[in-house]
Short mmCIF file of C-alpha atoms in Angstrom, two decimals:
data_model
loop_
_atom_site.label_atom_id
_atom_site.label_comp_id
_atom_site.label_asym_id
_atom_site.label_seq_id
_atom_site.Cartn_x
_atom_site.Cartn_y
_atom_site.Cartn_z
CA MET A 28 0.00 0.00 0.00
CA THR A 29 1.24 3.49 -0.76
CA ILE A 30 1.00 5.98 2.09
CA TYR A 31 0.82 9.68 1.38
CA THR A 32 1.56 12.50 3.77
CA SER A 33 1.02 16.22 3.84
CA ASP A 34 1.49 19.01 6.37
CA LEU A 35 -1.20 21.50 7.26
CA ASP A 36 -0.50 24.72 9.10
CA SER A 37 -3.32 25.32 11.56
CA PRO A 38 -4.09 27.78 14.36
CA ILE A 39 -2.72 25.22 16.83
CA GLY A 40 0.45 24.39 14.94
CA ARG A 41 1.50 22.18 12.10
CA LEU A 42 -0.43 18.96 11.58
CA ARG A 43 0.93 16.01 9.63
CA LEU A 44 -1.67 13.94 7.81
CA TYR A 45 -1.21 10.38 6.59
CA GLY A 46 -3.54 8.62 4.22
CA ASP A 47 -3.77 6.12 1.44
CA ARG A 48 -6.02 6.10 -1.60
CA ARG A 49 -9.05 5.00 0.43
CA ALA A 50 -8.84 6.42 3.96
CA LEU A 51 -7.28 8.86 6.37
CA LEU A 52 -4.86 6.98 8.62
CA ALA A 53 -3.49 9.61 11.01
CA VAL A 54 -3.54 13.31 11.91
CA LEU A 55 -0.61 14.08 14.20
CA PHE A 56 0.86 17.16 15.80
CA ASP A 57 4.23 18.27 14.50
CA ALA A 58 6.27 16.93 17.41
CA GLU A 59 4.81 13.43 17.24
CA ALA A 60 6.77 10.64 15.62
CA ALA A 61 5.50 9.00 12.46
CA PRO A 62 3.09 6.16 13.18
CA ALA A 63 4.54 2.66 13.28
CA PHE A 64 2.61 1.63 10.17
CA VAL A 65 4.70 4.04 8.10
CA ALA A 66 7.80 2.02 8.91
CA ASP A 67 5.90 -1.19 8.13
CA GLU A 68 4.68 0.07 4.75
CA GLY A 69 7.75 1.98 3.64
CA PRO A 70 8.40 5.70 3.48
CA ALA A 71 5.41 8.00 3.11
CA ILE A 72 5.28 10.05 -0.08
CA GLU A 73 4.63 13.77 0.34
CA ASP A 74 1.72 14.61 -1.91
CA ALA A 75 -1.20 16.72 -0.70
CA ARG A 76 -3.13 15.89 -3.88
CA ALA A 77 -3.15 12.12 -3.40
CA GLY A 78 -5.84 9.84 -2.04
CA VAL A 79 -8.03 11.28 0.71
CA LEU A 80 -5.61 14.04 1.71
CA PRO A 81 -7.21 16.87 -0.30
CA GLY A 82 -10.59 16.25 1.33
CA ALA A 83 -9.05 15.91 4.78
CA ILE A 84 -7.12 19.16 4.41
CA ARG A 85 -10.24 20.98 3.20
CA GLN A 86 -12.37 19.65 6.06
CA LEU A 87 -9.77 20.47 8.70
CA ARG A 88 -9.51 24.03 7.36
CA GLU A 89 -13.30 24.33 7.51
CA TYR A 90 -13.25 23.04 11.09
CA PHE A 91 -10.66 25.63 12.10
CA ASP A 92 -12.66 28.34 10.28
CA GLY A 93 -15.69 27.37 12.35
CA THR A 94 -17.77 26.25 9.37
CA ARG A 95 -17.51 22.47 9.91
CA ARG A 96 -18.80 20.61 12.94
CA GLU A 97 -18.50 17.02 11.73
CA PHE A 98 -15.94 15.28 9.57
CA ASP A 99 -17.11 13.21 6.65
CA LEU A 100 -14.01 11.24 5.74
CA PRO A 101 -13.22 7.56 5.32
CA LEU A 102 -11.06 6.65 8.32
CA ALA A 103 -8.82 3.64 8.93
CA PRO A 104 -7.03 4.09 12.25
CA ARG A 105 -4.99 1.09 13.30
CA GLY A 106 -5.51 -0.16 16.83
CA THR A 107 -6.77 -2.95 19.03
CA PRO A 108 -10.46 -3.91 19.05
CA PHE A 109 -10.88 -2.04 22.36
CA GLN A 110 -9.21 1.08 20.96
CA GLN A 111 -11.42 0.90 17.87
CA THR A 112 -14.50 0.74 20.12
CA VAL A 113 -13.36 3.80 22.08
CA TRP A 114 -12.51 5.73 18.91
CA ARG A 115 -15.96 5.00 17.44
CA ALA A 116 -17.55 6.25 20.69
CA LEU A 117 -15.46 9.44 20.54
CA ARG A 118 -16.96 10.23 17.15
CA ARG A 119 -20.42 10.18 18.75
CA ILE A 120 -19.59 13.00 21.19
CA PRO A 121 -21.32 16.04 19.65
CA TYR A 122 -19.42 19.14 18.60
CA GLY A 123 -19.12 21.57 21.49
CA ARG A 124 -19.88 18.93 24.13
CA THR A 125 -17.59 17.14 26.56
CA LEU A 126 -17.78 13.81 28.30
CA ALA A 127 -15.89 12.36 31.26
CA TYR A 128 -13.66 9.31 30.79
CA GLY A 129 -15.85 7.30 33.18
CA GLU A 130 -19.01 8.17 31.27
CA LEU A 131 -17.38 7.19 27.99
CA ALA A 132 -16.38 3.86 29.59
CA ARG A 133 -20.01 3.31 30.67
CA ARG A 134 -21.25 4.14 27.17
CA ILE A 135 -19.11 1.41 25.63
CA GLY A 136 -20.28 -1.12 28.23
CA LYS A 137 -17.08 -1.13 30.31
CA PRO A 138 -18.00 0.94 33.40
CA GLY A 139 -14.78 0.14 35.26
CA ALA A 140 -12.49 0.94 32.35
CA ALA A 141 -12.04 4.73 32.63
CA ARG A 142 -8.23 4.39 32.71
CA ALA A 143 -8.22 2.06 29.71
CA VAL A 144 -10.43 4.55 27.87
CA GLY A 145 -7.86 7.22 28.73
CA MET A 146 -5.08 5.09 27.27
CA ALA A 147 -7.10 4.45 24.10
CA ASN A 148 -7.58 8.24 23.83
CA HIS A 149 -3.83 8.68 24.23
CA HIS A 150 -3.23 6.32 21.30
CA ASN A 151 -5.83 7.92 19.01
CA PRO A 152 -3.97 8.50 15.72
CA LEU A 153 -6.63 10.81 14.30
CA SER A 154 -6.36 13.93 16.43
CA ILE A 155 -9.21 16.41 15.99
CA VAL A 156 -11.05 14.24 13.43
CA VAL A 157 -11.69 11.63 16.13
CA PRO A 158 -12.32 14.19 18.87
CA CYS A 159 -10.46 12.90 21.91
CA HIS A 160 -10.11 16.55 22.99
CA ARG A 161 -13.79 16.36 24.06
CA VAL A 162 -13.02 13.95 26.89
CA ILE A 163 -12.43 15.54 30.30
CA GLY A 164 -11.87 14.52 33.91
CA ALA A 165 -14.68 13.45 36.23
CA ASP A 166 -14.49 16.82 37.99
CA GLY A 167 -14.98 18.68 34.70
CA GLY A 168 -11.33 19.70 34.49
CA LEU A 169 -9.06 19.31 31.53
CA THR A 170 -6.80 16.30 31.68
CA GLY A 171 -4.08 14.99 29.39
CA TYR A 172 -4.06 15.49 25.67
CA GLY A 173 -1.42 14.28 23.23
CA GLY A 174 -1.18 17.73 21.70
CA GLY A 175 -0.90 19.44 25.08
CA LEU A 176 -3.51 21.07 27.28
CA ASP A 177 -3.14 24.45 25.54
CA ARG A 178 -4.30 22.86 22.29
CA LYS A 179 -7.12 20.99 24.01
CA ARG A 180 -8.29 24.20 25.67
CA TRP A 181 -8.16 26.04 22.33
CA LEU A 182 -10.10 23.31 20.47
CA LEU A 183 -12.82 23.28 23.12
CA ALA A 184 -13.00 27.08 23.03
CA LEU A 185 -13.32 26.95 19.23
CA GLU A 186 -16.23 24.56 19.56
CA HIS A 187 -17.88 26.79 22.16
CA GLY A 188 -17.45 29.85 19.94
CA THR A 189 -15.01 31.53 22.29
CA ALA A 190 -11.67 30.81 20.63
CA ILE A 191 -9.48 33.63 19.50
CA PRO A 192 -6.89 33.15 16.78
CA ALA A 193 -3.91 31.44 18.35
CA PRO A 194 -0.36 32.32 17.41
CA ARG A 195 0.85 29.25 15.53
CA ARG A 196 3.96 28.81 17.65
CA SER A 197 2.29 29.37 21.03
CA MET A 198 0.85 25.88 21.36
CA SER A 199 3.33 23.70 23.18
CA ARG A 200 3.05 20.09 24.25
#
């Protein structure tokens, strides 16, 4: 399989997208290492015009502009069956809403698995598109996010209509 990659400058920093002809495979923040599947499949080819990347780039830009609330992209994240279950549940959290890890665990039928849900969130390869930023602590506070809490805070503010343009370099991990 040929894997394509492209970078997208966004209000929260550079994003690196990975996809093939059929599906979006990963959306990562600039400091994150390439996903393991890239090494398995061979080097990714930089080409923003290939496969699903043009649509993904357009939809992410629309999201950051505030004109898109849901992503309509073919996705193929690689993970365990449990991770896949959590990632599907994340996509059902509505735009502008948040949900506690424990509640997400209950929704997937694993009420005692809040920590495991947190780990599945941590391994989500499709940042923003699979909205793990919408998951918060039981007390309503912000907890870990692979892109850093500043980015999580900004994404939630965007979805609540309170975000201000962020300097691209201000978002640290």
